[in-house]
PDB file of N, CA and C in Angstrom:
ATOM      1  N   MET V 216       0.080 -15.337  -0.752  1.00  0.00           N
ATOM      2  CA  MET V 216       0.696 -15.098   0.539  1.00  0.00           C
ATOM      3  C   MET V 216      -0.403 -14.983   1.582  1.00  0.00           C
ATOM      4  N   THR V 217      -0.200 -15.587   2.710  1.00  0.00           N
ATOM      5  CA  THR V 217      -1.155 -15.479   3.797  1.00  0.00           C
ATOM      6  C   THR V 217      -0.678 -14.426   4.779  1.00  0.00           C
ATOM      7  N   THR V 218      -1.575 -14.025   5.668  1.00  0.00           N
ATOM      8  CA  THR V 218      -1.185 -13.010   6.640  1.00  0.00           C
ATOM      9  C   THR V 218      -0.101 -13.531   7.566  1.00  0.00           C
ATOM     10  N   THR V 219       0.032 -14.856   7.716  1.00  0.00           N
ATOM     11  CA  THR V 219       1.084 -15.385   8.566  1.00  0.00           C
ATOM     12  C   THR V 219       2.460 -15.183   7.942  1.00  0.00           C
ATOM     13  N   ALA V 220       2.533 -15.020   6.615  1.00  0.00           N
ATOM     14  CA  ALA V 220       3.813 -14.782   5.950  1.00  0.00           C
ATOM     15  C   ALA V 220       4.230 -13.317   6.054  1.00  0.00           C
ATOM     16  N   ILE V 221       3.315 -12.450   6.408  1.00  0.00           N
ATOM     17  CA  ILE V 221       3.631 -11.037   6.600  1.00  0.00           C
ATOM     18  C   ILE V 221       4.171 -10.896   8.017  1.00  0.00           C
ATOM     19  N   PRO V 222       5.308 -10.241   8.190  1.00  0.00           N
ATOM     20  CA  PRO V 222       5.861 -10.086   9.542  1.00  0.00           C
ATOM     21  C   PRO V 222       4.822  -9.525  10.512  1.00  0.00           C
ATOM     22  N   GLN V 223       4.719 -10.137  11.660  1.00  0.00           N
ATOM     23  CA  GLN V 223       3.727  -9.730  12.650  1.00  0.00           C
ATOM     24  C   GLN V 223       3.900  -8.268  13.039  1.00  0.00           C
ATOM     25  N   GLU V 224       5.141  -7.788  13.093  1.00  0.00           N
ATOM     26  CA  GLU V 224       5.377  -6.388  13.453  1.00  0.00           C
ATOM     27  C   GLU V 224       4.765  -5.436  12.434  1.00  0.00           C
ATOM     28  N   VAL V 225       4.730  -5.850  11.161  1.00  0.00           N
ATOM     29  CA  VAL V 225       4.110  -5.031  10.116  1.00  0.00           C
ATOM     30  C   VAL V 225       2.599  -4.993  10.331  1.00  0.00           C
ATOM     31  N   LEU V 226       1.997  -6.159  10.538  1.00  0.00           N
ATOM     32  CA  LEU V 226       0.554  -6.201  10.786  1.00  0.00           C
ATOM     33  C   LEU V 226       0.188  -5.398  12.033  1.00  0.00           C
ATOM     34  N   ASP V 227       0.963  -5.560  13.092  1.00  0.00           N
ATOM     35  CA  ASP V 227       0.690  -4.829  14.332  1.00  0.00           C
ATOM     36  C   ASP V 227       0.783  -3.325  14.119  1.00  0.00           C
ATOM     37  N   ARG V 228       1.800  -2.888  13.382  1.00  0.00           N
ATOM     38  CA  ARG V 228       1.994  -1.444  13.140  1.00  0.00           C
ATOM     39  C   ARG V 228       0.842  -0.872  12.317  1.00  0.00           C
ATOM     40  N   ILE V 229       0.407  -1.602  11.300  1.00  0.00           N
ATOM     41  CA  ILE V 229      -0.713  -1.137  10.475  1.00  0.00           C
ATOM     42  C   ILE V 229      -1.972  -1.018  11.319  1.00  0.00           C
ATOM     43  N   LYS V 230      -2.254  -2.040  12.119  1.00  0.00           N
ATOM     44  CA  LYS V 230      -3.470  -2.023  12.941  1.00  0.00           C
ATOM     45  C   LYS V 230      -3.378  -0.985  14.049  1.00  0.00           C
ATOM     46  N   GLU V 231      -2.195  -0.844  14.640  1.00  0.00           N
ATOM     47  CA  GLU V 231      -1.984   0.128  15.720  1.00  0.00           C
ATOM     48  C   GLU V 231      -2.237   1.551  15.240  1.00  0.00           C
ATOM     49  N   THR V 232      -1.838   1.856  14.032  1.00  0.00           N
ATOM     50  CA  THR V 232      -1.957   3.225  13.510  1.00  0.00           C
ATOM     51  C   THR V 232      -3.187   3.416  12.622  1.00  0.00           C
ATOM     52  N   GLU V 233      -3.989   2.351  12.466  1.00  0.00           N
ATOM     53  CA  GLU V 233      -5.178   2.386  11.606  1.00  0.00           C
ATOM     54  C   GLU V 233      -4.829   2.902  10.218  1.00  0.00           C
ATOM     55  N   GLY V 234      -3.676   2.465   9.718  1.00  0.00           N
ATOM     56  CA  GLY V 234      -3.267   2.823   8.373  1.00  0.00           C
ATOM     57  C   GLY V 234      -2.616   4.177   8.233  1.00  0.00           C
ATOM     58  N   ARG V 235      -2.537   4.942   9.307  1.00  0.00           N
ATOM     59  CA  ARG V 235      -1.999   6.306   9.224  1.00  0.00           C
ATOM     60  C   ARG V 235      -0.484   6.346   9.076  1.00  0.00           C
ATOM     61  N   ALA V 236       0.191   5.214   9.187  1.00  0.00           N
ATOM     62  CA  ALA V 236       1.644   5.182   9.072  1.00  0.00           C
ATOM     63  C   ALA V 236       2.097   4.802   7.661  1.00  0.00           C
ATOM     64  N   ILE V 237       1.172   4.723   6.719  1.00  0.00           N
ATOM     65  CA  ILE V 237       1.498   4.359   5.339  1.00  0.00           C
ATOM     66  C   ILE V 237       1.820   5.624   4.545  1.00  0.00           C
ATOM     67  N   VAL V 238       2.934   5.573   3.833  1.00  0.00           N
ATOM     68  CA  VAL V 238       3.362   6.677   2.972  1.00  0.00           C
ATOM     69  C   VAL V 238       3.381   6.138   1.543  1.00  0.00           C
ATOM     70  N   ALA V 239       2.809   6.884   0.612  1.00  0.00           N
ATOM     71  CA  ALA V 239       2.778   6.477  -0.798  1.00  0.00           C
ATOM     72  C   ALA V 239       3.449   7.543  -1.646  1.00  0.00           C
ATOM     73  N   THR V 240       4.293   7.094  -2.569  1.00  0.00           N
ATOM     74  CA  THR V 240       4.972   7.999  -3.483  1.00  0.00           C
ATOM     75  C   THR V 240       4.685   7.561  -4.910  1.00  0.00           C
ATOM     76  N   VAL V 241       4.184   8.476  -5.739  1.00  0.00           N
ATOM     77  CA  VAL V 241       3.999   8.200  -7.161  1.00  0.00           C
ATOM     78  C   VAL V 241       5.255   8.673  -7.866  1.00  0.00           C
ATOM     79  N   HIS V 242       5.899   7.754  -8.593  1.00  0.00           N
ATOM     80  CA  HIS V 242       7.146   8.078  -9.271  1.00  0.00           C
ATOM     81  C   HIS V 242       6.929   8.543 -10.704  1.00  0.00           C
ATOM     82  N   ASN V 243       5.939   7.964 -11.367  1.00  0.00           N
ATOM     83  CA  ASN V 243       5.737   8.255 -12.780  1.00  0.00           C
ATOM     84  C   ASN V 243       4.282   7.963 -13.147  1.00  0.00           C
ATOM     85  N   VAL V 244       3.735   8.780 -14.029  1.00  0.00           N
ATOM     86  CA  VAL V 244       2.402   8.550 -14.588  1.00  0.00           C
ATOM     87  C   VAL V 244       2.574   8.383 -16.086  1.00  0.00           C
ATOM     88  N   SER V 245       1.939   7.363 -16.653  1.00  0.00           N
ATOM     89  CA  SER V 245       2.073   7.129 -18.093  1.00  0.00           C
ATOM     90  C   SER V 245       1.448   8.278 -18.876  1.00  0.00           C
ATOM     91  N   ARG V 246       1.839   8.407 -20.126  1.00  0.00           N
ATOM     92  CA  ARG V 246       1.288   9.474 -20.971  1.00  0.00           C
ATOM     93  C   ARG V 246      -0.230   9.399 -21.062  1.00  0.00           C
ATOM     94  N   SER V 247      -0.749   8.192 -21.133  1.00  0.00           N
ATOM     95  CA  SER V 247      -2.195   8.020 -21.253  1.00  0.00           C
ATOM     96  C   SER V 247      -2.915   8.265 -19.933  1.00  0.00           C
ATOM     97  N   GLY V 248      -2.179   8.259 -18.836  1.00  0.00           N
ATOM     98  CA  GLY V 248      -2.792   8.418 -17.517  1.00  0.00           C
ATOM     99  C   GLY V 248      -3.419   7.136 -17.005  1.00  0.00           C
ATOM    100  N   MET V 249      -3.224   6.047 -17.741  1.00  0.00           N
ATOM    101  CA  MET V 249      -3.857   4.775 -17.391  1.00  0.00           C
ATOM    102  C   MET V 249      -3.052   3.954 -16.381  1.00  0.00           C
ATOM    103  N   SER V 250      -1.801   4.338 -16.130  1.00  0.00           N
ATOM    104  CA  SER V 250      -1.010   3.608 -15.141  1.00  0.00           C
ATOM    105  C   SER V 250       0.014   4.549 -14.518  1.00  0.00           C
ATOM    106  N   ARG V 251       0.546   4.091 -13.414  1.00  0.00           N
ATOM    107  CA  ARG V 251       1.569   4.860 -12.711  1.00  0.00           C
ATOM    108  C   ARG V 251       2.444   3.895 -11.931  1.00  0.00           C
ATOM    109  N   THR V 252       3.641   4.340 -11.584  1.00  0.00           N
ATOM    110  CA  THR V 252       4.491   3.544 -10.714  1.00  0.00           C
ATOM    111  C   THR V 252       4.494   4.209  -9.352  1.00  0.00           C
ATOM    112  N   ALA V 253       4.523   3.387  -8.321  1.00  0.00           N
ATOM    113  CA  ALA V 253       4.438   3.919  -6.965  1.00  0.00           C
ATOM    114  C   ALA V 253       5.194   3.031  -5.995  1.00  0.00           C
ATOM    115  N   THR V 254       5.495   3.615  -4.853  1.00  0.00           N
ATOM    116  CA  THR V 254       6.102   2.903  -3.744  1.00  0.00           C
ATOM    117  C   THR V 254       5.272   3.183  -2.501  1.00  0.00           C
ATOM    118  N   PHE V 255       5.018   2.123  -1.723  1.00  0.00           N
ATOM    119  CA  PHE V 255       4.318   2.249  -0.450  1.00  0.00           C
ATOM    120  C   PHE V 255       5.293   1.921   0.660  1.00  0.00           C
ATOM    121  N   GLY V 256       5.234   2.684   1.731  1.00  0.00           N
ATOM    122  CA  GLY V 256       6.117   2.444   2.864  1.00  0.00           C
ATOM    123  C   GLY V 256       5.363   2.534   4.172  1.00  0.00           C
ATOM    124  N   LEU V 257       5.932   1.921   5.191  1.00  0.00           N
ATOM    125  CA  LEU V 257       5.362   1.934   6.536  1.00  0.00           C
ATOM    126  C   LEU V 257       6.352   2.657   7.446  1.00  0.00           C
ATOM    127  N   MET V 258       5.926   3.778   8.035  1.00  0.00           N
ATOM    128  CA  MET V 258       6.795   4.550   8.925  1.00  0.00           C
ATOM    129  C   MET V 258       6.937   3.842  10.258  1.00  0.00           C
ATOM    130  N   ASN V 259       8.132   3.986  10.863  1.00  0.00           N
ATOM    131  CA  ASN V 259       8.310   3.433  12.198  1.00  0.00           C
ATOM    132  C   ASN V 259       7.617   4.339  13.210  1.00  0.00           C
ATOM    133  N   THR V 260       7.674   3.973  14.477  1.00  0.00           N
ATOM    134  CA  THR V 260       6.899   4.683  15.495  1.00  0.00           C
ATOM    135  C   THR V 260       7.290   6.148  15.663  1.00  0.00           C
ATOM    136  N   ASN V 261       8.563   6.483  15.438  1.00  0.00           N
ATOM    137  CA  ASN V 261       8.937   7.895  15.596  1.00  0.00           C
ATOM    138  C   ASN V 261       9.034   8.634  14.267  1.00  0.00           C
ATOM    139  N   GLY V 262       8.653   7.969  13.160  1.00  0.00           N
ATOM    140  CA  GLY V 262       8.588   8.628  11.863  1.00  0.00           C
ATOM    141  C   GLY V 262       9.918   8.899  11.199  1.00  0.00           C
ATOM    142  N   THR V 263      10.978   8.236  11.651  1.00  0.00           N
ATOM    143  CA  THR V 263      12.300   8.510  11.093  1.00  0.00           C
ATOM    144  C   THR V 263      12.723   7.529  10.000  1.00  0.00           C
ATOM    145  N   GLU V 264      12.083   6.376   9.932  1.00  0.00           N
ATOM    146  CA  GLU V 264      12.438   5.374   8.931  1.00  0.00           C
ATOM    147  C   GLU V 264      11.170   4.847   8.268  1.00  0.00           C
ATOM    148  N   VAL V 265      11.340   4.432   7.016  1.00  0.00           N
ATOM    149  CA  VAL V 265      10.214   3.877   6.275  1.00  0.00           C
ATOM    150  C   VAL V 265      10.615   2.506   5.735  1.00  0.00           C
ATOM    151  N   MET V 266       9.783   1.505   6.006  1.00  0.00           N
ATOM    152  CA  MET V 266      10.001   0.167   5.471  1.00  0.00           C
ATOM    153  C   MET V 266       9.154   0.030   4.216  1.00  0.00           C
ATOM    154  N   THR V 267       9.775  -0.347   3.116  1.00  0.00           N
ATOM    155  CA  THR V 267       9.042  -0.488   1.861  1.00  0.00           C
ATOM    156  C   THR V 267       8.114  -1.698   1.917  1.00  0.00           C
ATOM    157  N   LEU V 268       6.862  -1.493   1.509  1.00  0.00           N
ATOM    158  CA  LEU V 268       5.848  -2.551   1.515  1.00  0.00           C
ATOM    159  C   LEU V 268       5.565  -3.110   0.127  1.00  0.00           C
ATOM    160  N   ASN V 269       6.272  -2.634  -0.893  1.00  0.00           N
ATOM    161  CA  ASN V 269       5.942  -3.024  -2.268  1.00  0.00           C
ATOM    162  C   ASN V 269       5.904  -4.533  -2.473  1.00  0.00           C
ATOM    163  N   TYR V 270       6.907  -5.252  -1.972  1.00  0.00           N
ATOM    164  CA  TYR V 270       6.943  -6.691  -2.190  1.00  0.00           C
ATOM    165  C   TYR V 270       5.763  -7.374  -1.501  1.00  0.00           C
ATOM    166  N   ILE V 271       5.462  -6.960  -0.272  1.00  0.00           N
ATOM    167  CA  ILE V 271       4.332  -7.554   0.459  1.00  0.00           C
ATOM    168  C   ILE V 271       3.028  -7.262  -0.267  1.00  0.00           C
ATOM    169  N   ILE V 272       2.825  -6.030  -0.718  1.00  0.00           N
ATOM    170  CA  ILE V 272       1.601  -5.681  -1.445  1.00  0.00           C
ATOM    171  C   ILE V 272       1.518  -6.481  -2.738  1.00  0.00           C
ATOM    172  N   HIS V 273       2.630  -6.619  -3.431  1.00  0.00           N
ATOM    173  CA  HIS V 273       2.677  -7.429  -4.653  1.00  0.00           C
ATOM    174  C   HIS V 273       2.264  -8.869  -4.372  1.00  0.00           C
ATOM    175  N   GLU V 274       2.830  -9.460  -3.336  1.00  0.00           N
ATOM    176  CA  GLU V 274       2.529 -10.852  -3.006  1.00  0.00           C
ATOM    177  C   GLU V 274       1.061 -11.052  -2.613  1.00  0.00           C
ATOM    178  N   VAL V 275       0.505 -10.117  -1.887  1.00  0.00           N
ATOM    179  CA  VAL V 275      -0.862 -10.254  -1.372  1.00  0.00           C
ATOM    180  C   VAL V 275      -1.913  -9.922  -2.422  1.00  0.00           C
ATOM    181  N   THR V 276      -1.666  -8.902  -3.241  1.00  0.00           N
ATOM    182  CA  THR V 276      -2.700  -8.433  -4.175  1.00  0.00           C
ATOM    183  C   THR V 276      -2.464  -8.832  -5.619  1.00  0.00           C
ATOM    184  N   GLY V 277      -1.245  -9.265  -5.950  1.00  0.00           N
ATOM    185  CA  GLY V 277      -0.940  -9.606  -7.337  1.00  0.00           C
ATOM    186  C   GLY V 277      -0.606  -8.408  -8.202  1.00  0.00           C
ATOM    187  N   THR V 278      -0.444  -7.245  -7.593  1.00  0.00           N
ATOM    188  CA  THR V 278      -0.046  -6.041  -8.318  1.00  0.00           C
ATOM    189  C   THR V 278       1.334  -6.270  -8.937  1.00  0.00           C
ATOM    190  N   THR V 279       1.565  -5.735 -10.122  1.00  0.00           N
ATOM    191  CA  THR V 279       2.830  -5.937 -10.827  1.00  0.00           C
ATOM    192  C   THR V 279       3.984  -5.253 -10.104  1.00  0.00           C
ATOM    193  N   LEU V 280       5.028  -6.026  -9.809  1.00  0.00           N
ATOM    194  CA  LEU V 280       6.246  -5.499  -9.221  1.00  0.00           C
ATOM    195  C   LEU V 280       7.298  -5.438 -10.315  1.00  0.00           C
ATOM    196  N   GLN V 281       7.769  -4.233 -10.619  1.00  0.00           N
ATOM    197  CA  GLN V 281       8.739  -4.047 -11.691  1.00  0.00           C
ATOM    198  C   GLN V 281      10.144  -4.422 -11.232  1.00  0.00           C
ATOM    199  N   HIS V 282      11.057  -4.499 -12.178  1.00  0.00           N
ATOM    200  CA  HIS V 282      12.444  -4.865 -11.870  1.00  0.00           C
ATOM    201  C   HIS V 282      13.108  -3.876 -10.905  1.00  0.00           C
ATOM    202  N   ASP V 283      12.655  -2.627 -10.887  1.00  0.00           N
ATOM    203  CA  ASP V 283      13.218  -1.621  -9.984  1.00  0.00           C
ATOM    204  C   ASP V 283      12.500  -1.575  -8.630  1.00  0.00           C
ATOM    205  N   GLN V 284      11.669  -2.591  -8.373  1.00  0.00           N
ATOM    206  CA  GLN V 284      10.941  -2.765  -7.109  1.00  0.00           C
ATOM    207  C   GLN V 284       9.822  -1.749  -6.880  1.00  0.00           C
ATOM    208  N   LYS V 285       9.415  -1.047  -7.935  1.00  0.00           N
ATOM    209  CA  LYS V 285       8.267  -0.150  -7.845  1.00  0.00           C
ATOM    210  C   LYS V 285       7.039  -0.913  -8.321  1.00  0.00           C
ATOM    211  N   LEU V 286       5.888  -0.564  -7.788  1.00  0.00           N
ATOM    212  CA  LEU V 286       4.643  -1.198  -8.209  1.00  0.00           C
ATOM    213  C   LEU V 286       4.079  -0.489  -9.423  1.00  0.00           C
ATOM    214  N   ARG V 287       3.585  -1.242 -10.394  1.00  0.00           N
ATOM    215  CA  ARG V 287       2.886  -0.692 -11.562  1.00  0.00           C
ATOM    216  C   ARG V 287       1.406  -0.778 -11.232  1.00  0.00           C
ATOM    217  N   LEU V 288       0.763   0.369 -11.084  1.00  0.00           N
ATOM    218  CA  LEU V 288      -0.655   0.435 -10.746  1.00  0.00           C
ATOM    219  C   LEU V 288      -1.437   0.856 -11.977  1.00  0.00           C
ATOM    220  N   LYS V 289      -2.475   0.106 -12.283  1.00  0.00           N
ATOM    221  CA  LYS V 289      -3.291   0.425 -13.452  1.00  0.00           C
ATOM    222  C   LYS V 289      -4.647   0.935 -12.997  1.00  0.00           C
ATOM    223  N   GLY V 290      -5.123   1.931 -13.706  1.00  0.00           N
ATOM    224  CA  GLY V 290      -6.434   2.477 -13.386  1.00  0.00           C
ATOM    225  C   GLY V 290      -6.590   3.872 -13.949  1.00  0.00           C
ATOM    226  N   TYR V 291      -7.809   4.238 -14.191  1.00  0.00           N
ATOM    227  CA  TYR V 291      -8.110   5.554 -14.755  1.00  0.00           C
ATOM    228  C   TYR V 291      -9.377   6.063 -14.093  1.00  0.00           C
ATOM    229  N   GLY V 292      -9.358   7.299 -13.628  1.00  0.00           N
ATOM    230  CA  GLY V 292     -10.553   7.895 -13.047  1.00  0.00           C
ATOM    231  C   GLY V 292     -10.827   7.451 -11.623  1.00  0.00           C
ATOM    232  N   LEU V 293      -9.836   6.875 -10.968  1.00  0.00           N
ATOM    233  CA  LEU V 293     -10.002   6.528  -9.574  1.00  0.00           C
ATOM    234  C   LEU V 293      -8.676   6.732  -8.867  1.00  0.00           C
ATOM    235  N   ASP V 294      -8.721   6.729  -7.577  1.00  0.00           N
ATOM    236  CA  ASP V 294      -7.508   6.873  -6.778  1.00  0.00           C
ATOM    237  C   ASP V 294      -6.867   5.496  -6.663  1.00  0.00           C
ATOM    238  N   VAL V 295      -5.883   5.228  -7.511  1.00  0.00           N
ATOM    239  CA  VAL V 295      -5.274   3.896  -7.531  1.00  0.00           C
ATOM    240  C   VAL V 295      -4.456   3.620  -6.270  1.00  0.00           C
ATOM    241  N   LEU V 296      -3.973   4.636  -5.590  1.00  0.00           N
ATOM    242  CA  LEU V 296      -3.285   4.422  -4.326  1.00  0.00           C
ATOM    243  C   LEU V 296      -4.268   3.896  -3.289  1.00  0.00           C
ATOM    244  N   PHE V 297      -5.414   4.549  -3.187  1.00  0.00           N
ATOM    245  CA  PHE V 297      -6.465   4.094  -2.279  1.00  0.00           C
ATOM    246  C   PHE V 297      -6.908   2.680  -2.641  1.00  0.00           C
ATOM    247  N   ASP V 298      -7.167   2.441  -3.914  1.00  0.00           N
ATOM    248  CA  ASP V 298      -7.640   1.129  -4.371  1.00  0.00           C
ATOM    249  C   ASP V 298      -6.642   0.033  -4.033  1.00  0.00           C
ATOM    250  N   THR V 299      -5.362   0.283  -4.252  1.00  0.00           N
ATOM    251  CA  THR V 299      -4.325  -0.705  -3.954  1.00  0.00           C
ATOM    252  C   THR V 299      -4.278  -0.999  -2.460  1.00  0.00           C
ATOM    253  N   LEU V 300      -4.304   0.042  -1.638  1.00  0.00           N
ATOM    254  CA  LEU V 300      -4.289  -0.165  -0.190  1.00  0.00           C
ATOM    255  C   LEU V 300      -5.546  -0.869   0.287  1.00  0.00           C
ATOM    256  N   TYR V 301      -6.688  -0.511  -0.274  1.00  0.00           N
ATOM    257  CA  TYR V 301      -7.943  -1.160   0.114  1.00  0.00           C
ATOM    258  C   TYR V 301      -7.875  -2.664  -0.162  1.00  0.00           C
ATOM    259  N   ARG V 302      -7.414  -3.027  -1.356  1.00  0.00           N
ATOM    260  CA  ARG V 302      -7.296  -4.450  -1.703  1.00  0.00           C
ATOM    261  C   ARG V 302      -6.282  -5.156  -0.800  1.00  0.00           C
ATOM    262  N   PHE V 303      -5.193  -4.462  -0.467  1.00  0.00           N
ATOM    263  CA  PHE V 303      -4.193  -5.015   0.439  1.00  0.00           C
ATOM    264  C   PHE V 303      -4.790  -5.271   1.819  1.00  0.00           C
ATOM    265  N   TYR V 304      -5.468  -4.288   2.372  1.00  0.00           N
ATOM    266  CA  TYR V 304      -6.051  -4.439   3.704  1.00  0.00           C
ATOM    267  C   TYR V 304      -7.100  -5.546   3.740  1.00  0.00           C
ATOM    268  N   GLN V 305      -7.898  -5.652   2.712  1.00  0.00           N
ATOM    269  CA  GLN V 305      -8.876  -6.744   2.651  1.00  0.00           C
ATOM    270  C   GLN V 305      -8.170  -8.089   2.601  1.00  0.00           C
ATOM    271  N   ALA V 306      -7.086  -8.161   1.828  1.00  0.00           N
ATOM    272  CA  ALA V 306      -6.351  -9.425   1.674  1.00  0.00           C
ATOM    273  C   ALA V 306      -5.673  -9.867   2.968  1.00  0.00           C
ATOM    274  N   ILE V 307      -5.312  -8.922   3.846  1.00  0.00           N
ATOM    275  CA  ILE V 307      -4.674  -9.316   5.101  1.00  0.00           C
ATOM    276  C   ILE V 307      -5.690  -9.531   6.214  1.00  0.00           C
ATOM    277  N   GLY V 308      -6.971  -9.480   5.871  1.00  0.00           N
ATOM    278  CA  GLY V 308      -7.998  -9.879   6.816  1.00  0.00           C
ATOM    279  C   GLY V 308      -8.733  -8.781   7.551  1.00  0.00           C
ATOM    280  N   LEU V 309      -8.553  -7.530   7.150  1.00  0.00           N
ATOM    281  CA  LEU V 309      -9.324  -6.470   7.797  1.00  0.00           C
ATOM    282  C   LEU V 309     -10.768  -6.513   7.311  1.00  0.00           C
ATOM    283  N   SER V 310     -11.678  -6.076   8.141  1.00  0.00           N
ATOM    284  CA  SER V 310     -13.083  -6.026   7.749  1.00  0.00           C
ATOM    285  C   SER V 310     -13.287  -4.991   6.644  1.00  0.00           C
ATOM    286  N   TYR V 311     -14.426  -5.069   5.972  1.00  0.00           N
ATOM    287  CA  TYR V 311     -14.768  -4.116   4.918  1.00  0.00           C
ATOM    288  C   TYR V 311     -14.656  -2.684   5.428  1.00  0.00           C
ATOM    289  N   GLU V 312     -15.243  -2.427   6.610  1.00  0.00           N
ATOM    290  CA  GLU V 312     -15.250  -1.075   7.165  1.00  0.00           C
ATOM    291  C   GLU V 312     -13.836  -0.604   7.515  1.00  0.00           C
ATOM    292  N   ASP V 313     -13.052  -1.468   8.166  1.00  0.00           N
ATOM    293  CA  ASP V 313     -11.691  -1.091   8.528  1.00  0.00           C
ATOM    294  C   ASP V 313     -10.831  -0.875   7.291  1.00  0.00           C
ATOM    295  N   ALA V 314     -10.977  -1.739   6.281  1.00  0.00           N
ATOM    296  CA  ALA V 314     -10.200  -1.589   5.045  1.00  0.00           C
ATOM    297  C   ALA V 314     -10.500  -0.247   4.388  1.00  0.00           C
ATOM    298  N   LEU V 315     -11.777   0.146   4.346  1.00  0.00           N
ATOM    299  CA  LEU V 315     -12.142   1.456   3.777  1.00  0.00           C
ATOM    300  C   LEU V 315     -11.524   2.595   4.570  1.00  0.00           C
ATOM    301  N   GLU V 316     -11.626   2.508   5.892  1.00  0.00           N
ATOM    302  CA  GLU V 316     -11.091   3.581   6.729  1.00  0.00           C
ATOM    303  C   GLU V 316      -9.571   3.657   6.636  1.00  0.00           C
ATOM    304  N   TYR V 317      -8.894   2.539   6.779  1.00  0.00           N
ATOM    305  CA  TYR V 317      -7.439   2.524   6.762  1.00  0.00           C
ATOM    306  C   TYR V 317      -6.900   3.015   5.414  1.00  0.00           C
ATOM    307  N   ALA V 318      -7.528   2.580   4.333  1.00  0.00           N
ATOM    308  CA  ALA V 318      -7.054   2.941   2.989  1.00  0.00           C
ATOM    309  C   ALA V 318      -7.155   4.441   2.738  1.00  0.00           C
ATOM    310  N   SER V 319      -8.040   5.105   3.431  1.00  0.00           N
ATOM    311  CA  SER V 319      -8.200   6.552   3.217  1.00  0.00           C
ATOM    312  C   SER V 319      -7.213   7.380   4.028  1.00  0.00           C
ATOM    313  N   HIS V 320      -6.386   6.754   4.854  1.00  0.00           N
ATOM    314  CA  HIS V 320      -5.495   7.494   5.746  1.00  0.00           C
ATOM    315  C   HIS V 320      -4.037   7.548   5.298  1.00  0.00           C
ATOM    316  N   TYR V 321      -3.730   7.077   4.104  1.00  0.00           N
ATOM    317  CA  TYR V 321      -2.322   7.115   3.692  1.00  0.00           C
ATOM    318  C   TYR V 321      -1.884   8.556   3.441  1.00  0.00           C
ATOM    319  N   ILE V 322      -0.575   8.762   3.489  1.00  0.00           N
ATOM    320  CA  ILE V 322       0.022  10.067   3.201  1.00  0.00           C
ATOM    321  C   ILE V 322       0.690   9.974   1.843  1.00  0.00           C
ATOM    322  N   SER V 323       0.329  10.845   0.917  1.00  0.00           N
ATOM    323  CA  SER V 323       0.915  10.814  -0.411  1.00  0.00           C
ATOM    324  C   SER V 323       1.996  11.880  -0.510  1.00  0.00           C
ATOM    325  N   ILE V 324       3.183  11.457  -0.949  1.00  0.00           N
ATOM    326  CA  ILE V 324       4.266  12.411  -1.173  1.00  0.00           C
ATOM    327  C   ILE V 324       4.777  12.246  -2.597  1.00  0.00           C
ATOM    328  N   GLY V 325       5.226  13.301  -3.179  1.00  0.00           N
ATOM    329  CA  GLY V 325       5.794  13.230  -4.535  1.00  0.00           C
ATOM    330  C   GLY V 325       4.799  13.273  -5.635  1.00  0.00           C
TER     331      GLY V 325
END
């Protein structure tokens, strides 16, 4: 997927908020701790609605999208939410520095 396939309003919102409008929810952690399921969302301007980004992140990064539309994130000993967002931001064309900064600003719930 190219950045042109991502709705412009999504790209604008991410850049406008420098990643601070991203909400991440971990639904389940495997027994081994080697994987987890998660959902990423983008809050609207007044914070009342969240648009799910799982499909877009799946298309851009190749992360596994499960049948229930949750992302399967693999990793051990690192912040897989940060890593997933960092790879996503790099894939949509943000610079190395911006991708690092934006990826560190998500809000984790659950």
